[in-house]
């Protein structure tokens, strides 16, 4: 019978191949466990720094050293530096050689321009979705909108910033366009930076903003394209607080 792909290998064949190829090499070393843990730690520090920026704990114009922040969060300075480098790439902080990092903040003009770009990307995408998605797809996003309302009711600016970002991201994910989601999320993070000398939003402002999420879902679920466009555009282009 001819051998098939499921037949057992010829006895001694593997040893013959190893002998012909030279002495058997030791297996490659296993990647150290510290690598994924370090990556996770860096992500946690980055998230903590974003929360501190959103809450106003890290103030625009102030300078912070990596060792001091590391002590605050109970980590080494390395993940703090890595996270700050990431924020510097987003324009959130400025690197001061031999001193640390200064929180850049954004001017009201910067925030208005960023909001305009966000609206130019997100509003048409939402309207395209509104013409094709059934009502139940919009209703599935209701828990995310309600999460923004809960955070706003508590006056928790950091929690609200995260819930707000997730809500908008999940709407855009319905488009299936990963690049659109990535660009829009980057813009969204930039609009969540503090405004120098601005007044941080209070509970009332956060709640008004959050309720627009539920109103937008109501319009989309009912097929009110005109109302949805108006709500989305006003929501995205509102001037930053404190201006």
Short mmCIF file of C-alpha atoms in Angstrom, two decimals:
data_model
loop_
_atom_site.label_atom_id
_atom_site.label_comp_id
_atom_site.label_asym_id
_atom_site.label_seq_id
_atom_site.Cartn_x
_atom_site.Cartn_y
_atom_site.Cartn_z
CA UNK A 1 0.00 0.00 0.00
CA UNK A 2 1.30 3.46 -0.84
CA UNK A 3 1.96 5.73 2.13
CA UNK A 4 -0.57 8.44 2.80
CA UNK A 5 -0.37 11.76 4.65
CA UNK A 6 -1.72 10.04 7.74
CA UNK A 7 0.79 7.15 7.81
CA UNK A 8 3.28 6.93 10.63
CA UNK A 9 6.80 8.20 9.82
CA UNK A 10 9.43 5.69 8.75
CA UNK A 11 11.27 4.36 11.83
CA UNK A 12 14.60 6.07 12.29
CA UNK A 13 13.86 8.73 9.68
CA UNK A 14 13.79 11.60 12.15
CA UNK A 15 17.10 10.53 13.69
CA UNK A 16 18.64 10.27 10.23
CA UNK A 17 17.51 13.77 9.36
CA UNK A 18 18.91 15.16 12.62
CA UNK A 19 22.25 13.38 12.00
CA UNK A 20 22.48 14.75 8.47
CA UNK A 21 21.67 18.24 9.62
CA UNK A 22 24.23 18.18 12.40
CA UNK A 23 23.88 17.98 16.17
CA UNK A 24 20.49 18.83 17.59
CA UNK A 25 20.27 22.45 18.72
CA UNK A 26 18.87 23.43 22.10
CA UNK A 27 15.38 24.97 22.00
CA UNK A 28 15.08 28.74 21.79
CA UNK A 29 14.77 30.42 25.20
CA UNK A 30 11.29 31.25 26.36
CA UNK A 31 10.54 34.98 26.33
CA UNK A 32 10.76 36.34 29.88
CA UNK A 33 7.50 36.81 31.72
CA UNK A 34 8.48 40.38 32.53
CA UNK A 35 7.83 41.56 28.98
CA UNK A 36 4.02 41.23 28.91
CA UNK A 37 3.86 42.40 32.50
CA UNK A 38 5.92 45.45 31.62
CA UNK A 39 3.66 46.21 28.66
CA UNK A 40 0.61 45.88 30.89
CA UNK A 41 2.18 48.14 33.52
CA UNK A 42 2.96 50.78 30.92
CA UNK A 43 -0.66 50.66 29.73
CA UNK A 44 -1.89 51.01 33.31
CA UNK A 45 0.37 54.00 33.93
CA UNK A 46 -0.76 55.60 30.66
CA UNK A 47 -4.40 55.13 31.67
CA UNK A 48 -3.71 56.62 35.10
CA UNK A 49 -2.01 59.64 33.56
CA UNK A 50 -4.92 60.15 31.17
CA UNK A 51 -7.32 60.05 34.12
CA UNK A 52 -5.16 62.57 35.99
CA UNK A 53 -5.21 64.89 32.97
CA UNK A 54 -8.97 64.58 32.53
CA UNK A 55 -9.63 65.21 36.23
CA UNK A 56 -7.28 68.20 36.39
CA UNK A 57 -4.93 66.47 38.83
CA UNK A 58 -2.13 67.17 36.34
CA UNK A 59 -2.47 70.85 35.57
CA UNK A 60 -1.53 72.65 32.33
CA UNK A 61 1.73 74.53 32.57
CA UNK A 62 3.00 72.46 35.50
CA UNK A 63 6.18 70.38 35.23
CA UNK A 64 6.40 66.85 36.60
CA UNK A 65 9.40 64.55 36.84
CA UNK A 66 9.22 60.87 36.00
CA UNK A 67 10.63 59.82 39.41
CA UNK A 68 8.06 61.91 41.27
CA UNK A 69 5.18 60.49 39.24
CA UNK A 70 6.62 57.01 39.63
CA UNK A 71 6.58 57.40 43.40
CA UNK A 72 2.99 58.63 43.26
CA UNK A 73 1.85 55.55 41.34
CA UNK A 74 4.13 53.09 43.09
CA UNK A 75 6.07 52.04 39.99
CA UNK A 76 9.53 52.53 38.55
CA UNK A 77 10.32 55.59 36.46
CA UNK A 78 10.64 53.59 33.22
CA UNK A 79 6.92 52.98 32.50
CA UNK A 80 6.19 56.57 33.46
CA UNK A 81 8.74 57.85 30.93
CA UNK A 82 7.34 55.53 28.28
CA UNK A 83 3.79 56.71 28.93
CA UNK A 84 4.87 60.35 28.92
CA UNK A 85 6.65 59.81 25.61
CA UNK A 86 3.36 58.54 24.22
CA UNK A 87 1.53 61.60 25.52
CA UNK A 88 4.24 63.83 24.08
CA UNK A 89 3.63 62.26 20.69
CA UNK A 90 -0.03 63.24 21.05
CA UNK A 91 0.94 66.81 21.90
CA UNK A 92 -0.42 66.56 25.43
CA UNK A 93 2.90 67.10 27.21
CA UNK A 94 6.22 68.71 26.34
CA UNK A 95 9.55 67.04 27.07
CA UNK A 96 11.92 69.22 29.05
CA UNK A 97 15.44 67.73 28.90
CA UNK A 98 16.87 67.00 32.35
CA UNK A 99 13.74 68.39 34.00
CA UNK A 100 10.77 66.21 33.17
CA UNK A 101 7.51 66.82 31.38
CA UNK A 102 5.34 69.91 31.21
CA UNK A 103 1.60 69.56 30.70
CA UNK A 104 0.93 71.47 27.51
CA UNK A 105 -2.82 71.89 27.60
CA UNK A 106 -4.63 73.26 24.57
CA UNK A 107 -5.85 76.71 23.70
CA UNK A 108 -9.57 77.28 23.06
CA UNK A 109 -8.66 77.79 19.40
CA UNK A 110 -6.92 74.40 19.28
CA UNK A 111 -9.91 72.72 20.89
CA UNK A 112 -12.36 74.34 18.48
CA UNK A 113 -10.29 73.25 15.49
CA UNK A 114 -10.03 69.69 16.78
CA UNK A 115 -13.78 69.59 17.37
CA UNK A 116 -14.38 70.81 13.83
CA UNK A 117 -12.24 68.01 12.41
CA UNK A 118 -14.00 65.43 14.60
CA UNK A 119 -17.38 66.61 13.34
CA UNK A 120 -16.19 66.44 9.74
CA UNK A 121 -15.26 62.79 10.26
CA UNK A 122 -17.95 61.53 12.60
CA UNK A 123 -21.16 63.23 11.51
CA UNK A 124 -21.14 61.87 7.91
CA UNK A 125 -20.22 58.43 9.24
CA UNK A 126 -23.11 58.44 11.71
CA UNK A 127 -25.55 59.55 8.99
CA UNK A 128 -24.40 56.78 6.65
CA UNK A 129 -24.99 54.28 9.43
CA UNK A 130 -28.38 55.78 10.22
CA UNK A 131 -29.55 55.02 6.67
CA UNK A 132 -28.70 51.35 6.91
CA UNK A 133 -28.78 50.08 10.49
CA UNK A 134 -31.96 48.72 12.09
CA UNK A 135 -33.22 50.32 15.32
CA UNK A 136 -32.02 47.45 17.51
CA UNK A 137 -28.39 48.11 16.60
CA UNK A 138 -28.68 51.60 18.05
CA UNK A 139 -30.53 50.35 21.10
CA UNK A 140 -27.64 47.97 21.80
CA UNK A 141 -25.50 51.05 22.48
CA UNK A 142 -27.87 52.29 25.18
CA UNK A 143 -25.81 50.86 28.10
CA UNK A 144 -22.79 52.84 26.91
CA UNK A 145 -24.79 56.06 26.80
CA UNK A 146 -26.15 55.33 30.27
CA UNK A 147 -22.61 54.78 31.54
CA UNK A 148 -21.76 58.36 30.55
CA UNK A 149 -24.83 59.60 32.42
CA UNK A 150 -23.81 57.73 35.58
CA UNK A 151 -20.27 59.11 35.47
CA UNK A 152 -21.59 62.61 34.85
CA UNK A 153 -24.05 62.36 37.74
CA UNK A 154 -21.14 61.56 40.05
CA UNK A 155 -19.16 64.50 38.70
CA UNK A 156 -16.29 62.12 37.95
CA UNK A 157 -14.49 63.84 35.08
CA UNK A 158 -11.97 61.05 34.55
CA UNK A 159 -14.66 58.34 34.44
CA UNK A 160 -16.76 60.50 32.16
CA UNK A 161 -13.89 61.07 29.74
CA UNK A 162 -13.39 57.31 29.42
CA UNK A 163 -17.09 56.51 29.07
CA UNK A 164 -17.53 59.28 26.52
CA UNK A 165 -14.60 57.99 24.46
CA UNK A 166 -15.95 54.43 24.51
CA UNK A 167 -19.43 55.54 23.43
CA UNK A 168 -18.17 57.44 20.40
CA UNK A 169 -15.68 54.71 19.50
CA UNK A 170 -18.33 51.99 19.50
CA UNK A 171 -20.59 54.02 17.24
CA UNK A 172 -17.81 54.38 14.68
CA UNK A 173 -16.90 50.71 14.96
CA UNK A 174 -20.24 49.97 13.34
CA UNK A 175 -18.77 51.36 10.11
CA UNK A 176 -16.21 48.56 10.00
CA UNK A 177 -13.52 51.14 9.12
CA UNK A 178 -10.63 50.54 11.53
CA UNK A 179 -8.67 53.55 10.27
CA UNK A 180 -11.61 55.88 10.83
CA UNK A 181 -11.98 54.55 14.38
CA UNK A 182 -8.27 55.02 15.10
CA UNK A 183 -8.07 58.58 13.72
CA UNK A 184 -11.29 59.67 15.42
CA UNK A 185 -10.23 58.21 18.76
CA UNK A 186 -6.89 60.02 18.58
CA UNK A 187 -8.71 63.30 17.91
CA UNK A 188 -11.11 62.58 20.75
CA UNK A 189 -8.27 62.07 23.23
CA UNK A 190 -6.77 65.37 22.17
CA UNK A 191 -10.04 67.21 22.84
CA UNK A 192 -10.09 65.79 26.37
CA UNK A 193 -6.94 67.68 27.34
CA UNK A 194 -7.30 70.50 29.87
CA UNK A 195 -7.56 74.10 28.74
CA UNK A 196 -5.10 76.43 30.54
CA UNK A 197 -6.93 78.81 32.87
CA UNK A 198 -10.20 77.17 31.85
CA UNK A 199 -12.94 76.15 34.22
CA UNK A 200 -13.20 72.35 34.47
CA UNK A 201 -16.70 71.08 33.67
CA UNK A 202 -18.89 70.53 36.69
CA UNK A 203 -21.60 67.96 37.23
CA UNK A 204 -24.25 70.02 35.43
CA UNK A 205 -22.10 70.47 32.32
CA UNK A 206 -21.11 66.82 32.23
CA UNK A 207 -24.70 65.70 32.65
CA UNK A 208 -25.94 67.96 29.86
CA UNK A 209 -23.24 66.52 27.61
CA UNK A 210 -24.10 62.93 28.58
CA UNK A 211 -27.83 63.37 27.99
CA UNK A 212 -27.03 64.32 24.42
CA UNK A 213 -25.77 60.76 23.94
CA UNK A 214 -29.14 59.30 24.85
CA UNK A 215 -30.94 61.92 22.76
CA UNK A 216 -28.75 61.04 19.78
CA UNK A 217 -29.57 57.35 20.16
CA UNK A 218 -33.29 58.20 20.35
CA UNK A 219 -33.07 60.12 17.07
CA UNK A 220 -31.07 57.38 15.35
CA UNK A 221 -33.39 54.64 16.60
CA UNK A 222 -36.46 56.47 15.32
CA UNK A 223 -34.89 57.26 11.94
CA UNK A 224 -34.87 61.03 12.52
CA UNK A 225 -31.87 61.84 10.31
CA UNK A 226 -32.29 65.59 10.56
CA UNK A 227 -32.44 65.50 14.34
CA UNK A 228 -29.53 63.08 14.53
CA UNK A 229 -27.34 65.30 12.35
CA UNK A 230 -28.17 68.40 14.39
CA UNK A 231 -27.53 66.67 17.71
CA UNK A 232 -24.27 65.08 16.56
CA UNK A 233 -22.91 68.30 15.11
CA UNK A 234 -23.82 70.40 18.15
CA UNK A 235 -22.44 67.77 20.50
CA UNK A 236 -19.10 67.55 18.71
CA UNK A 237 -18.51 71.23 18.05
CA UNK A 238 -19.48 72.73 21.40
CA UNK A 239 -16.82 75.21 22.58
CA UNK A 240 -14.55 73.85 25.33
CA UNK A 241 -15.49 74.58 28.92
CA UNK A 242 -14.00 77.65 30.48
CA UNK A 243 -13.76 79.69 27.28
#
